[in-house]
Amino acid sequence: KTVIAVDFLLRQGAWGYANEEVLAAVPWSAVLAQHFDLEASSGSTRRLLLKLAALLHDIAKPQARAIEEDGRIRFLGHAKEGAAIAVNILERLRFSAKEVKLVEIMVRHHLRPGQMSDNGLPSHRAIYRYFRDTGEAGIDILFLSLADHLATRGPHLNLARWQEHAQMVEYILAQRFEQESLVVPPKLVDGHDLINMFGMSPGPEIGEFLEAVREAQASGELTTKEEALSYIRE
């Protein structure tokens, strides 16, 4: 069902439970169409890899299934376990290393869009972290999350909640395409600055400080080198 939903969202097929309002809520543009038509590696398009991720994203649910004391069924860790299974399958099928990596990231992070905000639209910091962790698969995962939503609800889709989900995806995509500095903040300071200004020794600590600066930049807290140095000093 999730694979069929992917085709529907990418304007390549029908979805039996949908009406015009459902599809109209989903962001679409020539840029997105071009993105999914791009060849990722070895002849596989982004569209094909997204379908593979849709096919495999819940593959670990049976082994991750657990019943809690209140009777609720949970699938804790199924995304991480599913990513490992997906890698094993695609490697045996002779997919390229890049293709395997992209699908692995999609499966591992397919729940991530729904975890970016408890209420309302995600913050700039959350969006920065999302694309930092998902890289070039970030756009694809947003559509996988929409397809998963459709496939899970089927004929019981709540239109209002669907529109909220689609609005969140549209907002994240807008930030991605319109604010490049949010995804890749311009460098304000580097390791040499930290060594020279604060006497730090080369090592993981420097990377942690630089990452903290990038997050603060993404959230709009820092815009200059002086602000970044002051932020580190504090």
mmCIF file of C-alpha atoms in Angstrom:
data_model
loop_
_atom_site.group_PDB
_atom_site.id
_atom_site.type_symbol
_atom_site.label_atom_id
_atom_site.label_comp_id
_atom_site.label_asym_id
_atom_site.label_seq_id
_atom_site.Cartn_x
_atom_site.Cartn_y
_atom_site.Cartn_z
ATOM 1 C CA LYS A 1 0.000 0.000 0.000
ATOM 2 C CA THR A 2 2.785 2.436 0.804
ATOM 3 C CA VAL A 3 4.350 1.883 -2.630
ATOM 4 C CA ILE A 4 1.008 2.635 -4.300
ATOM 5 C CA ALA A 5 0.679 5.730 -2.131
ATOM 6 C CA VAL A 6 4.125 6.891 -3.298
ATOM 7 C CA ASP A 7 2.995 6.671 -6.925
ATOM 8 C CA PHE A 8 -0.116 8.675 -6.050
ATOM 9 C CA LEU A 9 1.861 11.407 -4.297
ATOM 10 C CA LEU A 10 4.358 11.651 -7.163
ATOM 11 C CA ARG A 11 1.503 12.036 -9.657
ATOM 12 C CA GLN A 12 2.160 8.612 -11.190
ATOM 13 C CA GLY A 13 -0.913 6.637 -10.127
ATOM 14 C CA ALA A 14 -4.250 6.570 -8.331
ATOM 15 C CA TRP A 15 -5.130 6.056 -4.677
ATOM 16 C CA GLY A 16 -8.452 4.324 -4.175
ATOM 17 C CA TYR A 17 -9.386 6.155 -0.992
ATOM 18 C CA ALA A 18 -8.430 9.668 -2.086
ATOM 19 C CA ASN A 19 -10.273 12.635 -3.473
ATOM 20 C CA GLU A 20 -9.014 15.877 -4.985
ATOM 21 C CA GLU A 21 -8.622 17.503 -1.563
ATOM 22 C CA VAL A 22 -6.163 14.833 -0.448
ATOM 23 C CA LEU A 23 -3.793 15.336 -3.375
ATOM 24 C CA ALA A 24 -4.270 19.104 -3.461
ATOM 25 C CA ALA A 25 -2.803 19.346 0.040
ATOM 26 C CA VAL A 26 0.482 17.769 -1.065
ATOM 27 C CA PRO A 27 3.228 20.177 -2.179
ATOM 28 C CA TRP A 28 4.351 19.652 -5.759
ATOM 29 C CA SER A 29 6.474 21.591 -8.230
ATOM 30 C CA ALA A 30 8.693 21.199 -11.258
ATOM 31 C CA VAL A 31 11.678 21.162 -8.895
ATOM 32 C CA LEU A 32 10.264 18.200 -6.963
ATOM 33 C CA ALA A 33 9.348 16.352 -10.159
ATOM 34 C CA GLN A 34 12.913 16.824 -11.383
ATOM 35 C CA HIS A 35 14.288 15.642 -8.037
ATOM 36 C CA PHE A 36 12.464 12.311 -8.212
ATOM 37 C CA ASP A 37 13.329 11.823 -11.885
ATOM 38 C CA LEU A 38 17.049 12.228 -11.177
ATOM 39 C CA GLU A 39 19.256 9.185 -11.539
ATOM 40 C CA ALA A 40 20.790 8.515 -8.150
ATOM 41 C CA SER A 41 23.248 5.851 -9.272
ATOM 42 C CA SER A 42 23.564 2.917 -11.675
ATOM 43 C CA GLY A 43 20.358 3.784 -13.512
ATOM 44 C CA SER A 44 18.084 3.927 -10.459
ATOM 45 C CA THR A 45 15.996 7.088 -10.150
ATOM 46 C CA ARG A 46 15.145 8.719 -6.837
ATOM 47 C CA ARG A 47 11.571 7.651 -7.544
ATOM 48 C CA LEU A 48 12.578 3.978 -7.685
ATOM 49 C CA LEU A 49 14.646 4.205 -4.512
ATOM 50 C CA LEU A 50 11.758 5.870 -2.693
ATOM 51 C CA LYS A 51 9.525 2.964 -3.732
ATOM 52 C CA LEU A 52 12.097 0.490 -2.430
ATOM 53 C CA ALA A 53 12.176 2.345 0.882
ATOM 54 C CA ALA A 54 8.373 2.305 0.959
ATOM 55 C CA LEU A 55 8.433 -1.450 0.401
ATOM 56 C CA LEU A 56 11.003 -2.070 3.137
ATOM 57 C CA HIS A 57 10.381 0.621 5.742
ATOM 58 C CA ASP A 58 8.332 -1.564 8.110
ATOM 59 C CA ILE A 59 10.081 -4.867 7.383
ATOM 60 C CA ALA A 60 11.309 -5.207 10.979
ATOM 61 C CA LYS A 61 7.918 -4.645 12.606
ATOM 62 C CA PRO A 62 7.198 -8.363 13.208
ATOM 63 C CA GLN A 63 10.385 -8.859 15.220
ATOM 64 C CA ALA A 64 10.077 -5.505 17.013
ATOM 65 C CA ARG A 65 6.447 -6.047 18.045
ATOM 66 C CA ALA A 66 5.800 -5.770 21.774
ATOM 67 C CA ILE A 67 2.629 -5.522 23.857
ATOM 68 C CA GLU A 68 2.768 -3.090 26.766
ATOM 69 C CA GLU A 69 0.988 -3.474 30.107
ATOM 70 C CA ASP A 70 -1.887 -1.281 28.971
ATOM 71 C CA GLY A 71 -2.409 -3.507 25.933
ATOM 72 C CA ARG A 72 -0.939 -1.129 23.381
ATOM 73 C CA ILE A 73 1.164 -2.658 20.642
ATOM 74 C CA ARG A 74 4.505 -0.951 20.012
ATOM 75 C CA PHE A 75 7.247 -1.475 17.460
ATOM 76 C CA LEU A 76 10.182 0.123 19.244
ATOM 77 C CA GLY A 77 13.385 0.154 17.235
ATOM 78 C CA HIS A 78 11.798 -1.168 14.056
ATOM 79 C CA ALA A 79 13.175 1.683 11.934
ATOM 80 C CA LYS A 80 16.770 1.017 12.968
ATOM 81 C CA GLU A 81 16.406 -2.754 12.610
ATOM 82 C CA GLY A 82 14.599 -2.339 9.302
ATOM 83 C CA ALA A 83 17.422 -0.187 7.949
ATOM 84 C CA ALA A 84 19.926 -2.976 8.636
ATOM 85 C CA ILE A 85 17.677 -5.544 6.947
ATOM 86 C CA ALA A 86 17.201 -3.248 3.939
ATOM 87 C CA VAL A 87 20.972 -2.913 3.553
ATOM 88 C CA ASN A 88 21.382 -6.684 3.587
ATOM 89 C CA ILE A 89 18.665 -7.198 0.972
ATOM 90 C CA LEU A 90 19.875 -4.494 -1.413
ATOM 91 C CA GLU A 91 23.503 -5.561 -1.173
ATOM 92 C CA ARG A 92 22.500 -9.115 -2.093
ATOM 93 C CA LEU A 93 20.576 -7.696 -5.050
ATOM 94 C CA ARG A 94 23.759 -5.894 -6.196
ATOM 95 C CA PHE A 95 22.552 -2.338 -5.786
ATOM 96 C CA SER A 96 25.335 0.246 -5.719
ATOM 97 C CA ALA A 97 26.744 1.547 -2.444
ATOM 98 C CA LYS A 98 25.059 4.923 -2.970
ATOM 99 C CA GLU A 99 21.672 3.335 -3.704
ATOM 100 C CA VAL A 100 21.952 1.154 -0.611
ATOM 101 C CA LYS A 101 22.920 4.133 1.540
ATOM 102 C CA LEU A 102 20.024 6.277 0.347
ATOM 103 C CA VAL A 103 17.443 3.569 1.029
ATOM 104 C CA GLU A 104 19.068 2.786 4.384
ATOM 105 C CA ILE A 105 18.750 6.432 5.443
ATOM 106 C CA MET A 106 15.126 6.598 4.281
ATOM 107 C CA VAL A 107 14.148 3.489 6.231
ATOM 108 C CA ARG A 108 16.109 4.510 9.341
ATOM 109 C CA HIS A 109 14.557 7.979 9.476
ATOM 110 C CA HIS A 110 11.055 7.375 8.088
ATOM 111 C CA LEU A 111 9.466 8.294 11.436
ATOM 112 C CA ARG A 112 11.542 11.447 11.825
ATOM 113 C CA PRO A 113 9.216 13.991 10.135
ATOM 114 C CA GLY A 114 6.444 13.138 12.580
ATOM 115 C CA GLN A 115 8.809 13.661 15.511
ATOM 116 C CA MET A 116 10.034 17.133 14.562
ATOM 117 C CA SER A 117 7.342 19.062 16.416
ATOM 118 C CA ASP A 118 4.926 18.251 19.211
ATOM 119 C CA ASN A 119 2.568 21.005 18.165
ATOM 120 C CA GLY A 120 2.608 23.163 15.058
ATOM 121 C CA LEU A 121 5.436 23.666 12.598
ATOM 122 C CA PRO A 122 8.999 22.554 13.418
ATOM 123 C CA SER A 123 11.602 25.071 14.525
ATOM 124 C CA HIS A 124 14.522 26.116 12.350
ATOM 125 C CA ARG A 125 16.810 24.200 14.701
ATOM 126 C CA ALA A 126 14.748 21.019 14.199
ATOM 127 C CA ILE A 127 14.817 21.464 10.421
ATOM 128 C CA TYR A 128 18.580 21.977 10.464
ATOM 129 C CA ARG A 129 19.066 18.800 12.504
ATOM 130 C CA TYR A 130 16.746 16.874 10.200
ATOM 131 C CA PHE A 131 18.683 17.690 7.030
ATOM 132 C CA ARG A 132 22.004 17.303 8.847
ATOM 133 C CA ASP A 133 21.066 13.737 9.741
ATOM 134 C CA THR A 134 19.276 12.748 6.517
ATOM 135 C CA GLY A 135 21.407 14.590 3.951
ATOM 136 C CA GLU A 136 20.285 14.257 0.359
ATOM 137 C CA ALA A 137 17.580 11.755 1.369
ATOM 138 C CA GLY A 138 15.747 14.390 3.406
ATOM 139 C CA ILE A 139 13.297 15.365 0.672
ATOM 140 C CA ASP A 140 12.519 11.735 -0.126
ATOM 141 C CA ILE A 141 11.804 10.900 3.525
ATOM 142 C CA LEU A 142 9.215 13.670 3.712
ATOM 143 C CA PHE A 143 7.271 12.007 0.900
ATOM 144 C CA LEU A 144 7.772 8.577 2.464
ATOM 145 C CA SER A 145 6.186 9.917 5.650
ATOM 146 C CA LEU A 146 3.181 11.143 3.645
ATOM 147 C CA ALA A 147 2.847 7.806 1.844
ATOM 148 C CA ASP A 148 3.050 5.976 5.174
ATOM 149 C CA HIS A 149 0.305 8.224 6.552
ATOM 150 C CA LEU A 150 -1.990 7.398 3.619
ATOM 151 C CA ALA A 151 -1.274 3.676 3.707
ATOM 152 C CA THR A 152 -1.795 3.438 7.464
ATOM 153 C CA ARG A 153 -5.143 5.272 7.510
ATOM 154 C CA GLY A 154 -6.526 3.997 4.210
ATOM 155 C CA PRO A 155 -10.289 4.670 4.007
ATOM 156 C CA HIS A 156 -10.242 6.114 7.555
ATOM 157 C CA LEU A 157 -8.041 9.091 6.662
ATOM 158 C CA ASN A 158 -8.782 12.182 8.743
ATOM 159 C CA LEU A 159 -8.603 15.035 6.235
ATOM 160 C CA ALA A 160 -7.759 17.709 8.807
ATOM 161 C CA ARG A 161 -4.821 15.737 10.208
ATOM 162 C CA TRP A 162 -3.668 14.885 6.699
ATOM 163 C CA GLN A 163 -3.687 18.557 5.763
ATOM 164 C CA GLU A 164 -1.654 19.369 8.894
ATOM 165 C CA HIS A 165 0.921 16.731 7.914
ATOM 166 C CA ALA A 166 1.076 18.012 4.334
ATOM 167 C CA GLN A 167 1.382 21.602 5.559
ATOM 168 C CA MET A 168 4.331 20.614 7.737
ATOM 169 C CA VAL A 169 6.034 18.934 4.763
ATOM 170 C CA GLU A 170 5.384 21.982 2.595
ATOM 171 C CA TYR A 171 6.886 24.246 5.262
ATOM 172 C CA ILE A 172 10.021 22.113 5.620
ATOM 173 C CA LEU A 173 10.469 22.003 1.843
ATOM 174 C CA ALA A 174 10.054 25.776 1.626
ATOM 175 C CA GLN A 175 12.797 26.259 4.209
ATOM 176 C CA ARG A 176 14.981 23.763 2.334
ATOM 177 C CA PHE A 177 14.669 25.476 -1.037
ATOM 178 C CA GLU A 178 14.344 29.117 0.010
ATOM 179 C CA GLN A 179 16.814 29.300 2.915
ATOM 180 C CA GLU A 180 19.947 27.406 1.962
ATOM 181 C CA SER A 181 21.731 28.896 4.977
ATOM 182 C CA LEU A 182 19.326 26.999 7.226
ATOM 183 C CA VAL A 183 20.467 23.663 5.814
ATOM 184 C CA VAL A 184 24.133 24.589 5.312
ATOM 185 C CA PRO A 185 24.934 27.606 7.515
ATOM 186 C CA PRO A 186 27.860 29.732 6.264
ATOM 187 C CA LYS A 187 31.048 29.173 8.258
ATOM 188 C CA LEU A 188 31.512 31.746 11.012
ATOM 189 C CA VAL A 189 34.380 30.065 12.872
ATOM 190 C CA ASP A 190 36.554 27.015 12.345
ATOM 191 C CA GLY A 191 38.815 24.749 14.356
ATOM 192 C CA HIS A 192 41.798 27.063 14.003
ATOM 193 C CA ASP A 193 39.808 29.892 15.608
ATOM 194 C CA LEU A 194 38.999 27.727 18.620
ATOM 195 C CA ILE A 195 42.598 26.587 18.986
ATOM 196 C CA ASN A 196 44.028 30.105 18.625
ATOM 197 C CA MET A 197 41.381 31.981 20.638
ATOM 198 C CA PHE A 198 40.655 29.500 23.413
ATOM 199 C CA GLY A 199 43.714 27.274 23.491
ATOM 200 C CA MET A 200 41.731 24.150 22.691
ATOM 201 C CA SER A 201 43.514 20.994 21.618
ATOM 202 C CA PRO A 202 42.540 19.249 18.371
ATOM 203 C CA GLY A 203 39.891 16.608 19.061
ATOM 204 C CA PRO A 204 36.164 15.794 19.223
ATOM 205 C CA GLU A 205 35.438 18.721 21.550
ATOM 206 C CA ILE A 206 36.161 21.200 18.760
ATOM 207 C CA GLY A 207 33.684 19.455 16.476
ATOM 208 C CA GLU A 208 31.033 19.594 19.192
ATOM 209 C CA PHE A 209 31.516 23.343 19.643
ATOM 210 C CA LEU A 210 31.376 23.977 15.891
ATOM 211 C CA GLU A 211 28.187 21.935 15.600
ATOM 212 C CA ALA A 212 26.634 23.919 18.453
ATOM 213 C CA VAL A 213 27.480 27.113 16.549
ATOM 214 C CA ARG A 214 25.856 25.798 13.361
ATOM 215 C CA GLU A 215 22.679 24.897 15.248
ATOM 216 C CA ALA A 216 22.565 28.339 16.825
ATOM 217 C CA GLN A 217 23.044 29.895 13.380
ATOM 218 C CA ALA A 218 20.166 27.871 11.973
ATOM 219 C CA SER A 219 17.899 29.053 14.778
ATOM 220 C CA GLY A 220 18.839 32.674 14.073
ATOM 221 C CA GLU A 221 20.802 33.236 17.286
ATOM 222 C CA LEU A 222 24.155 33.913 15.585
ATOM 223 C CA THR A 223 25.002 35.824 12.424
ATOM 224 C CA THR A 224 28.586 37.053 12.859
ATOM 225 C CA LYS A 225 31.972 35.645 13.824
ATOM 226 C CA GLU A 226 32.044 37.833 16.917
ATOM 227 C CA GLU A 227 28.699 36.462 18.080
ATOM 228 C CA ALA A 228 29.912 32.916 17.462
ATOM 229 C CA LEU A 229 33.082 33.449 19.503
ATOM 230 C CA SER A 230 31.080 35.024 22.313
ATOM 231 C CA TYR A 231 28.661 32.085 22.216
ATOM 232 C CA ILE A 232 31.533 29.614 22.561
ATOM 233 C CA ARG A 233 33.151 31.664 25.319
ATOM 234 C CA GLU A 234 29.964 31.535 27.367
#
